[in-house]
Each structure stands twice: as structure tokens, then as C-alpha cells.
């Protein structure tokens, strides 16, 4: 019941695009998709494979989970890149302001307070 309640809460937070097209299209060609469907329809030969069929209903959960993790990683990388860019721009701004202060002192003018 808890899992179903959490799934419903997550469903409410999805965007309209995620509700209509929740996942990226498959990268498998038609023949590979057909082979995968055929393998899934065959009865499992090993006990572990049989147990995995019981969890096939969680496939959509794992797809969403993996998609969320990929987006999280992409955002972390973007944040790191923006942080590096911000540090570089701050250093350039300090150099620029130091250059302005230096030229005003050379001209004998008082520098304005920063």
C-alpha cells in the first residue's frame, strides 16, 4: 500500500510530457525487439529467471528510477561546469578591477569605493 501511495504521489508530480511520453524510444532495431519479445515469452529454464518474472511489473519503476538518476548526474555535471565558469569569471573580474584601480592611482585620481 505504501508503494502504491508513493507511486500515486510521484504520478501527480510528473509533467504532461512525462505522462504522455515517459521514456525515450528504444534504441533496438525491429529485429532485436522481436528477438527480445520472443525470449521473454519462453518459459525460464533457471529458477532465478523464474523469480525475475515475478518482478517484471517493476520494470516501469526501474525505467523511471534510472531516468531520474541519469538526469541527476547530468545536473550535477552541469552545476560543476557552471561553478568552474563562475570561478573563472570572478577571477577575470578581480583582474579587471585591479587594473582599473591601478590606472587611477597612476593618474593620481582617488579610486572610488568598491
Short mmCIF file of N, CA, C and O in Angstrom, two decimals:
data_model
loop_
_atom_site.label_atom_id
_atom_site.label_comp_id
_atom_site.label_asym_id
_atom_site.label_seq_id
_atom_site.Cartn_x
_atom_site.Cartn_y
_atom_site.Cartn_z
N UNK A 1 0.82 -1.19 0.00
CA UNK A 1 0.00 0.00 0.00
C UNK A 1 0.87 1.26 0.00
O UNK A 1 0.54 2.24 -0.66
N UNK A 2 1.97 1.17 0.73
CA UNK A 2 2.86 2.34 0.79
C UNK A 2 3.47 2.62 -0.59
O UNK A 2 3.55 3.77 -1.01
N UNK A 3 3.90 1.58 -1.28
CA UNK A 3 4.49 1.74 -2.61
C UNK A 3 3.46 2.33 -3.58
O UNK A 3 3.78 3.25 -4.35
N UNK A 4 2.24 1.84 -3.52
CA UNK A 4 1.20 2.37 -4.39
C UNK A 4 0.90 3.83 -4.08
O UNK A 4 0.69 4.64 -4.99
N UNK A 5 0.88 4.18 -2.80
CA UNK A 5 0.63 5.57 -2.42
C UNK A 5 1.76 6.48 -2.91
O UNK A 5 1.53 7.56 -3.45
N UNK A 6 3.02 6.02 -2.76
CA UNK A 6 4.16 6.80 -3.26
C UNK A 6 4.13 6.93 -4.78
O UNK A 6 4.45 7.98 -5.33
N UNK A 7 3.74 5.86 -5.46
CA UNK A 7 3.64 5.91 -6.92
C UNK A 7 2.60 6.93 -7.35
O UNK A 7 2.81 7.68 -8.31
N UNK A 8 1.49 7.00 -6.63
CA UNK A 8 0.45 7.98 -6.95
C UNK A 8 0.94 9.40 -6.71
O UNK A 8 0.68 10.30 -7.49
N UNK A 9 1.69 9.59 -5.63
CA UNK A 9 2.25 10.92 -5.35
C UNK A 9 3.22 11.32 -6.45
O UNK A 9 3.21 12.47 -6.91
N UNK A 10 4.04 10.38 -6.89
CA UNK A 10 5.00 10.67 -7.96
C UNK A 10 4.28 10.97 -9.27
O UNK A 10 4.70 11.83 -10.03
N UNK A 11 3.21 10.27 -9.52
CA UNK A 11 2.44 10.47 -10.75
C UNK A 11 1.90 11.90 -10.81
O UNK A 11 1.88 12.52 -11.85
N UNK A 12 1.48 12.43 -9.66
CA UNK A 12 0.96 13.80 -9.63
C UNK A 12 2.05 14.82 -9.93
O UNK A 12 1.77 15.90 -10.42
N UNK A 13 3.30 14.48 -9.63
CA UNK A 13 4.41 15.42 -9.85
C UNK A 13 4.99 15.35 -11.26
O UNK A 13 5.82 16.18 -11.62
N UNK A 14 4.56 14.38 -12.06
CA UNK A 14 5.07 14.26 -13.41
C UNK A 14 4.56 15.42 -14.28
O UNK A 14 3.46 15.92 -14.10
N UNK A 15 5.39 15.80 -15.23
CA UNK A 15 4.96 16.81 -16.18
C UNK A 15 4.04 16.17 -17.20
O UNK A 15 3.96 14.95 -17.30
N UNK A 16 3.34 17.00 -17.98
CA UNK A 16 2.44 16.47 -19.01
C UNK A 16 3.21 15.63 -20.03
O UNK A 16 2.75 14.60 -20.48
N UNK A 17 4.42 16.07 -20.37
CA UNK A 17 5.23 15.34 -21.34
C UNK A 17 5.60 13.96 -20.81
O UNK A 17 5.56 12.97 -21.53
N UNK A 18 5.94 13.88 -19.52
CA UNK A 18 6.29 12.59 -18.93
C UNK A 18 5.09 11.65 -18.86
O UNK A 18 5.24 10.45 -18.97
N UNK A 19 3.90 12.22 -18.70
CA UNK A 19 2.71 11.37 -18.65
C UNK A 19 2.40 10.78 -20.02
O UNK A 19 1.97 9.65 -20.13
N UNK A 20 2.65 11.56 -21.07
CA UNK A 20 2.36 11.09 -22.42
C UNK A 20 3.49 10.24 -22.96
O UNK A 20 3.28 9.14 -23.46
N UNK A 21 4.72 10.74 -22.87
CA UNK A 21 5.90 10.02 -23.36
C UNK A 21 6.88 9.87 -22.20
O UNK A 21 7.84 10.63 -22.10
N UNK A 22 6.67 8.92 -21.30
CA UNK A 22 7.51 8.85 -20.10
C UNK A 22 8.96 8.44 -20.36
O UNK A 22 9.81 8.71 -19.55
N UNK A 23 9.24 7.77 -21.47
CA UNK A 23 10.60 7.26 -21.68
C UNK A 23 11.06 7.53 -23.10
O UNK A 23 10.26 7.77 -23.99
N UNK A 24 12.34 7.44 -23.25
CA UNK A 24 12.91 7.62 -24.57
C UNK A 24 12.58 6.40 -25.43
O UNK A 24 12.42 5.30 -24.92
N UNK A 25 12.50 6.58 -26.73
CA UNK A 25 12.21 5.42 -27.59
C UNK A 25 13.35 4.40 -27.51
O UNK A 25 14.49 4.73 -27.22
N UNK A 26 13.02 3.17 -27.79
CA UNK A 26 14.00 2.10 -27.73
C UNK A 26 15.07 2.29 -28.79
O UNK A 26 14.80 2.72 -29.91
N UNK A 27 16.30 1.93 -28.45
CA UNK A 27 17.39 2.03 -29.41
C UNK A 27 17.57 0.72 -30.18
O UNK A 27 18.46 0.63 -31.02
N UNK A 28 16.73 -0.26 -29.90
CA UNK A 28 16.82 -1.54 -30.60
C UNK A 28 16.11 -1.45 -31.95
O UNK A 28 15.08 -0.80 -32.08
N UNK A 29 16.68 -2.12 -32.94
CA UNK A 29 16.01 -2.19 -34.23
C UNK A 29 14.87 -3.19 -34.12
O UNK A 29 14.77 -3.96 -33.15
N UNK A 30 14.00 -3.20 -35.11
CA UNK A 30 12.80 -4.04 -35.06
C UNK A 30 13.12 -5.51 -34.83
O UNK A 30 12.47 -6.20 -34.05
N UNK A 31 14.16 -6.01 -35.49
CA UNK A 31 14.53 -7.42 -35.36
C UNK A 31 14.97 -7.73 -33.92
O UNK A 31 14.60 -8.76 -33.35
N UNK A 32 15.75 -6.83 -33.32
CA UNK A 32 16.20 -7.03 -31.94
C UNK A 32 15.03 -6.98 -30.97
O UNK A 32 14.98 -7.75 -30.00
N UNK A 33 14.07 -6.09 -31.21
CA UNK A 33 12.89 -6.03 -30.36
C UNK A 33 12.08 -7.32 -30.46
O UNK A 33 11.59 -7.83 -29.45
N UNK A 34 11.95 -7.85 -31.66
CA UNK A 34 11.23 -9.10 -31.87
C UNK A 34 11.91 -10.25 -31.13
O UNK A 34 11.26 -11.06 -30.45
N UNK A 35 13.25 -10.31 -31.23
CA UNK A 35 14.01 -11.35 -30.53
C UNK A 35 13.84 -11.24 -29.01
O UNK A 35 13.68 -12.24 -28.31
N UNK A 36 13.86 -10.01 -28.50
CA UNK A 36 13.70 -9.80 -27.06
C UNK A 36 12.32 -10.25 -26.60
O UNK A 36 12.18 -10.90 -25.55
N UNK A 37 11.27 -9.91 -27.37
CA UNK A 37 9.92 -10.34 -27.02
C UNK A 37 9.81 -11.87 -27.03
O UNK A 37 9.18 -12.47 -26.16
N UNK A 38 10.46 -12.48 -28.00
CA UNK A 38 10.42 -13.94 -28.12
C UNK A 38 11.10 -14.60 -26.92
O UNK A 38 10.59 -15.57 -26.36
N UNK A 39 12.21 -14.08 -26.50
CA UNK A 39 12.93 -14.62 -25.34
C UNK A 39 12.09 -14.45 -24.07
O UNK A 39 12.04 -15.35 -23.23
N UNK A 40 11.41 -13.32 -23.95
CA UNK A 40 10.58 -13.10 -22.76
C UNK A 40 9.38 -14.03 -22.70
O UNK A 40 8.89 -14.35 -21.62
N UNK A 41 8.90 -14.48 -23.84
CA UNK A 41 7.74 -15.37 -23.88
C UNK A 41 8.10 -16.82 -23.58
O UNK A 41 7.23 -17.60 -23.19
N UNK A 42 9.35 -17.21 -23.76
CA UNK A 42 9.78 -18.58 -23.49
C UNK A 42 9.76 -18.85 -21.98
O UNK A 42 10.06 -17.96 -21.19
N UNK A 43 9.42 -20.07 -21.58
CA UNK A 43 9.45 -20.39 -20.14
C UNK A 43 10.91 -20.39 -19.65
O UNK A 43 11.80 -20.89 -20.34
N UNK A 44 11.15 -19.84 -18.48
CA UNK A 44 12.53 -19.78 -17.98
C UNK A 44 13.08 -21.15 -17.62
O UNK A 44 12.36 -22.00 -17.10
N UNK A 45 14.35 -21.36 -17.90
CA UNK A 45 14.99 -22.65 -17.62
C UNK A 45 15.61 -22.67 -16.23
O UNK A 45 15.77 -23.73 -15.64
N UNK A 46 15.96 -21.51 -15.69
CA UNK A 46 16.62 -21.45 -14.38
C UNK A 46 15.64 -20.89 -13.34
O UNK A 46 14.78 -20.08 -13.66
N UNK A 47 15.79 -21.31 -12.09
CA UNK A 47 14.89 -20.82 -11.04
C UNK A 47 14.98 -19.31 -10.83
O UNK A 47 13.97 -18.64 -10.59
N UNK A 48 16.19 -18.77 -10.95
CA UNK A 48 16.35 -17.33 -10.76
C UNK A 48 15.61 -16.55 -11.85
O UNK A 48 14.99 -15.52 -11.57
N UNK A 49 15.67 -17.05 -13.07
CA UNK A 49 14.95 -16.40 -14.17
C UNK A 49 13.45 -16.43 -13.91
O UNK A 49 12.73 -15.47 -14.23
N UNK A 50 12.98 -17.51 -13.33
CA UNK A 50 11.56 -17.60 -12.99
C UNK A 50 11.18 -16.60 -11.92
O UNK A 50 10.11 -15.99 -11.97
N UNK A 51 12.06 -16.41 -10.95
CA UNK A 51 11.80 -15.43 -9.89
C UNK A 51 11.80 -14.01 -10.45
O UNK A 51 11.05 -13.16 -9.99
N UNK A 52 12.63 -13.78 -11.46
CA UNK A 52 12.69 -12.44 -12.06
C UNK A 52 11.39 -12.07 -12.74
O UNK A 52 11.03 -10.91 -12.81
N UNK A 53 10.67 -13.06 -13.25
CA UNK A 53 9.38 -12.78 -13.89
C UNK A 53 8.37 -12.22 -12.90
O UNK A 53 7.49 -11.46 -13.27
N UNK A 54 8.53 -12.58 -11.64
CA UNK A 54 7.63 -12.04 -10.62
C UNK A 54 7.82 -10.54 -10.45
O UNK A 54 6.93 -9.84 -9.99
N UNK A 55 8.99 -10.04 -10.80
CA UNK A 55 9.29 -8.63 -10.63
C UNK A 55 9.22 -7.85 -11.94
O UNK A 55 9.67 -6.72 -12.02
N UNK A 56 8.65 -8.44 -12.96
CA UNK A 56 8.53 -7.76 -14.25
C UNK A 56 7.66 -6.52 -14.14
O UNK A 56 7.83 -5.56 -14.89
N UNK A 57 6.74 -6.51 -13.20
CA UNK A 57 5.88 -5.34 -13.01
C UNK A 57 6.63 -4.12 -12.53
O UNK A 57 6.15 -3.00 -12.65
N UNK A 58 7.82 -4.33 -12.00
CA UNK A 58 8.63 -3.20 -11.52
C UNK A 58 9.48 -2.59 -12.63
O UNK A 58 10.26 -1.66 -12.37
N UNK A 59 9.35 -3.09 -13.83
CA UNK A 59 10.18 -2.61 -14.94
C UNK A 59 9.99 -1.11 -15.16
O UNK A 59 10.96 -0.38 -15.32
N UNK A 60 8.75 -0.65 -15.15
CA UNK A 60 8.50 0.79 -15.34
C UNK A 60 9.10 1.61 -14.20
O UNK A 60 9.63 2.69 -14.42
N UNK A 61 9.03 1.06 -12.99
CA UNK A 61 9.66 1.75 -11.86
C UNK A 61 11.14 1.92 -12.11
O UNK A 61 11.70 3.00 -11.93
N UNK A 62 11.81 0.83 -12.52
CA UNK A 62 13.25 0.90 -12.74
C UNK A 62 13.59 1.81 -13.91
O UNK A 62 14.62 2.51 -13.89
N UNK A 63 12.75 1.86 -14.92
CA UNK A 63 12.98 2.78 -16.03
C UNK A 63 12.93 4.22 -15.52
O UNK A 63 13.80 5.03 -15.84
N UNK A 64 11.92 4.52 -14.74
CA UNK A 64 11.80 5.88 -14.20
C UNK A 64 12.94 6.19 -13.24
O UNK A 64 13.48 7.29 -13.24
N UNK A 65 13.28 5.23 -12.42
CA UNK A 65 14.36 5.42 -11.47
C UNK A 65 15.67 5.71 -12.20
O UNK A 65 16.40 6.65 -11.85
N UNK A 66 15.98 4.91 -13.22
CA UNK A 66 17.21 5.10 -13.99
C UNK A 66 17.20 6.43 -14.72
O UNK A 66 18.22 7.12 -14.79
N UNK A 67 16.05 6.81 -15.26
CA UNK A 67 15.95 8.10 -15.94
C UNK A 67 16.21 9.24 -14.96
O UNK A 67 16.94 10.18 -15.26
N UNK A 68 15.64 9.14 -13.76
CA UNK A 68 15.85 10.17 -12.75
C UNK A 68 17.32 10.24 -12.34
O UNK A 68 17.88 11.33 -12.17
N UNK A 69 17.97 9.07 -12.19
CA UNK A 69 19.39 9.05 -11.83
C UNK A 69 20.26 9.67 -12.93
O UNK A 69 21.20 10.42 -12.65
N UNK A 70 19.92 9.38 -14.19
CA UNK A 70 20.67 9.97 -15.30
C UNK A 70 20.51 11.49 -15.32
O UNK A 70 21.48 12.23 -15.54
N UNK A 71 19.30 11.96 -15.09
CA UNK A 71 19.07 13.40 -15.06
C UNK A 71 19.80 14.04 -13.89
O UNK A 71 20.35 15.14 -14.01
N UNK A 72 19.83 13.35 -12.76
CA UNK A 72 20.54 13.86 -11.59
C UNK A 72 22.03 14.00 -11.89
O UNK A 72 22.64 15.03 -11.58
N UNK A 73 22.61 12.98 -12.53
CA UNK A 73 24.03 13.05 -12.89
C UNK A 73 24.31 14.18 -13.88
O UNK A 73 25.30 14.89 -13.76
N UNK A 74 23.41 14.34 -14.86
CA UNK A 74 23.59 15.41 -15.84
C UNK A 74 23.53 16.78 -15.15
O UNK A 74 24.33 17.67 -15.47
N UNK A 75 22.61 16.94 -14.21
CA UNK A 75 22.52 18.21 -13.49
C UNK A 75 23.74 18.46 -12.61
O UNK A 75 24.21 19.59 -12.49
N UNK A 76 24.27 17.40 -12.00
CA UNK A 76 25.48 17.55 -11.20
C UNK A 76 26.65 18.02 -12.07
O UNK A 76 27.42 18.90 -11.68
N UNK A 77 26.78 17.42 -13.24
CA UNK A 77 27.87 17.82 -14.15
C UNK A 77 27.67 19.26 -14.63
O UNK A 77 28.63 20.02 -14.71
N UNK A 78 26.44 19.61 -14.94
CA UNK A 78 26.17 20.98 -15.39
C UNK A 78 26.47 21.98 -14.27
O UNK A 78 27.04 23.03 -14.51
N UNK A 79 26.09 21.63 -13.05
CA UNK A 79 26.36 22.51 -11.92
C UNK A 79 27.85 22.69 -11.72
O UNK A 79 28.33 23.79 -11.46
N UNK A 80 28.62 21.60 -11.83
CA UNK A 80 30.07 21.69 -11.69
C UNK A 80 30.68 22.57 -12.78
O UNK A 80 31.56 23.39 -12.51
N UNK A 81 30.19 22.42 -14.00
CA UNK A 81 30.70 23.24 -15.10
C UNK A 81 30.37 24.72 -14.87
O UNK A 81 31.21 25.60 -15.10
N UNK A 82 29.16 25.00 -14.40
CA UNK A 82 28.77 26.38 -14.12
C UNK A 82 29.57 26.96 -12.96
O UNK A 82 29.94 28.13 -12.97
N UNK A 83 29.88 26.13 -11.99
CA UNK A 83 30.69 26.58 -10.86
C UNK A 83 32.10 26.94 -11.32
O UNK A 83 32.65 27.97 -10.91
N UNK A 84 32.68 26.10 -12.18
CA UNK A 84 34.02 26.41 -12.72
C UNK A 84 33.98 27.70 -13.53
O UNK A 84 34.87 28.55 -13.41
N UNK A 85 32.95 27.85 -14.33
CA UNK A 85 32.82 29.07 -15.15
C UNK A 85 32.67 30.29 -14.26
O UNK A 85 33.26 31.34 -14.52
N UNK A 86 31.89 30.16 -13.19
CA UNK A 86 31.68 31.27 -12.27
C UNK A 86 33.00 31.68 -11.60
O UNK A 86 33.30 32.87 -11.49
N UNK A 87 33.79 30.68 -11.17
CA UNK A 87 35.09 30.99 -10.56
C UNK A 87 36.00 31.71 -11.56
O UNK A 87 36.69 32.67 -11.20
N UNK A 88 35.99 31.24 -12.82
CA UNK A 88 36.84 31.87 -13.83
C UNK A 88 36.41 33.32 -14.08
O UNK A 88 37.24 34.23 -14.17
N UNK A 89 35.11 33.55 -14.16
CA UNK A 89 34.61 34.90 -14.38
C UNK A 89 34.91 35.82 -13.20
O UNK A 89 35.23 37.00 -13.39
N UNK A 90 34.82 35.29 -11.99
CA UNK A 90 35.15 36.09 -10.81
C UNK A 90 36.63 36.48 -10.83
O UNK A 90 36.99 37.61 -10.48
N UNK A 91 37.49 35.55 -11.23
CA UNK A 91 38.92 35.85 -11.31
C UNK A 91 39.18 36.93 -12.36
O UNK A 91 39.97 37.86 -12.13
N UNK A 92 38.51 36.82 -13.50
CA UNK A 92 38.67 37.85 -14.53
C UNK A 92 38.17 39.21 -14.06
O UNK A 92 38.78 40.25 -14.34
N UNK A 93 37.08 39.21 -13.32
CA UNK A 93 36.53 40.46 -12.79
C UNK A 93 37.50 41.08 -11.78
O UNK A 93 37.72 42.29 -11.81
N UNK A 94 38.10 40.24 -10.92
CA UNK A 94 39.09 40.76 -9.97
C UNK A 94 40.27 41.38 -10.70
O UNK A 94 40.76 42.44 -10.32
N UNK A 95 40.75 40.71 -11.76
CA UNK A 95 41.87 41.25 -12.54
C UNK A 95 41.49 42.58 -13.17
O UNK A 95 42.27 43.53 -13.16
N UNK A 96 40.27 42.64 -13.71
CA UNK A 96 39.81 43.88 -14.35
C UNK A 96 39.73 45.01 -13.34
O UNK A 96 40.20 46.12 -13.59
N UNK A 97 39.13 44.73 -12.17
CA UNK A 97 39.01 45.77 -11.15
C UNK A 97 40.37 46.18 -10.61
O UNK A 97 40.60 47.36 -10.31
N UNK A 98 41.29 45.25 -10.49
CA UNK A 98 42.65 45.59 -10.05
C UNK A 98 43.33 46.47 -11.09
O UNK A 98 44.06 47.40 -10.74
N UNK A 99 43.07 46.19 -12.36
CA UNK A 99 43.64 47.01 -13.43
C UNK A 99 43.09 48.43 -13.42
O UNK A 99 43.82 49.39 -13.62
N UNK A 100 41.80 48.57 -13.16
CA UNK A 100 41.19 49.90 -13.09
C UNK A 100 41.75 50.67 -11.91
O UNK A 100 42.08 51.84 -12.03
N UNK A 101 41.85 50.02 -10.76
CA UNK A 101 42.38 50.68 -9.57
C UNK A 101 43.82 51.11 -9.81
O UNK A 101 44.23 52.20 -9.39
N UNK A 102 44.59 50.28 -10.50
CA UNK A 102 45.99 50.61 -10.76
C UNK A 102 46.13 51.81 -11.68
O UNK A 102 46.96 52.68 -11.45
N UNK A 103 45.31 51.92 -12.71
CA UNK A 103 45.42 53.05 -13.64
C UNK A 103 44.98 54.35 -12.98
O UNK A 103 45.55 55.39 -13.25
N UNK A 104 43.99 54.31 -12.10
CA UNK A 104 43.55 55.53 -11.42
C UNK A 104 44.62 56.03 -10.45
O UNK A 104 44.82 57.23 -10.31
N UNK A 105 45.28 55.10 -9.78
CA UNK A 105 46.36 55.50 -8.86
C UNK A 105 47.50 56.11 -9.65
O UNK A 105 48.13 57.07 -9.20
N UNK A 106 47.78 55.58 -10.82
CA UNK A 106 48.85 56.11 -11.65
C UNK A 106 48.52 57.52 -12.13
O UNK A 106 49.40 58.35 -12.25
N UNK A 107 47.25 57.79 -12.38
CA UNK A 107 46.85 59.10 -12.83
C UNK A 107 46.71 60.09 -11.69
O UNK A 107 46.51 61.28 -11.90
N UNK A 108 46.79 59.62 -10.46
CA UNK A 108 46.69 60.49 -9.30
C UNK A 108 45.27 60.76 -8.88
O UNK A 108 45.03 61.65 -8.03
N UNK A 109 44.32 60.05 -9.43
CA UNK A 109 42.93 60.24 -9.04
C UNK A 109 42.60 59.28 -7.91
O UNK A 109 43.08 58.16 -7.89
N UNK A 110 41.73 59.72 -7.01
CA UNK A 110 41.33 58.79 -5.96
C UNK A 110 40.40 57.71 -6.55
O UNK A 110 39.57 58.01 -7.41
N UNK A 111 40.59 56.52 -6.11
CA UNK A 111 39.74 55.44 -6.63
C UNK A 111 38.42 55.42 -5.89
O UNK A 111 38.38 55.66 -4.68
N UNK A 112 37.32 55.17 -6.59
CA UNK A 112 36.01 55.14 -5.92
C UNK A 112 35.90 53.90 -5.03
O UNK A 112 36.53 52.88 -5.30
N UNK A 113 35.13 54.01 -3.97
CA UNK A 113 34.96 52.83 -3.08
C UNK A 113 34.22 51.73 -3.81
O UNK A 113 33.28 51.97 -4.56
N UNK A 114 34.66 50.49 -3.59
CA UNK A 114 34.03 49.34 -4.24
C UNK A 114 33.08 48.70 -3.33
O UNK A 114 32.98 48.16 -2.46
#
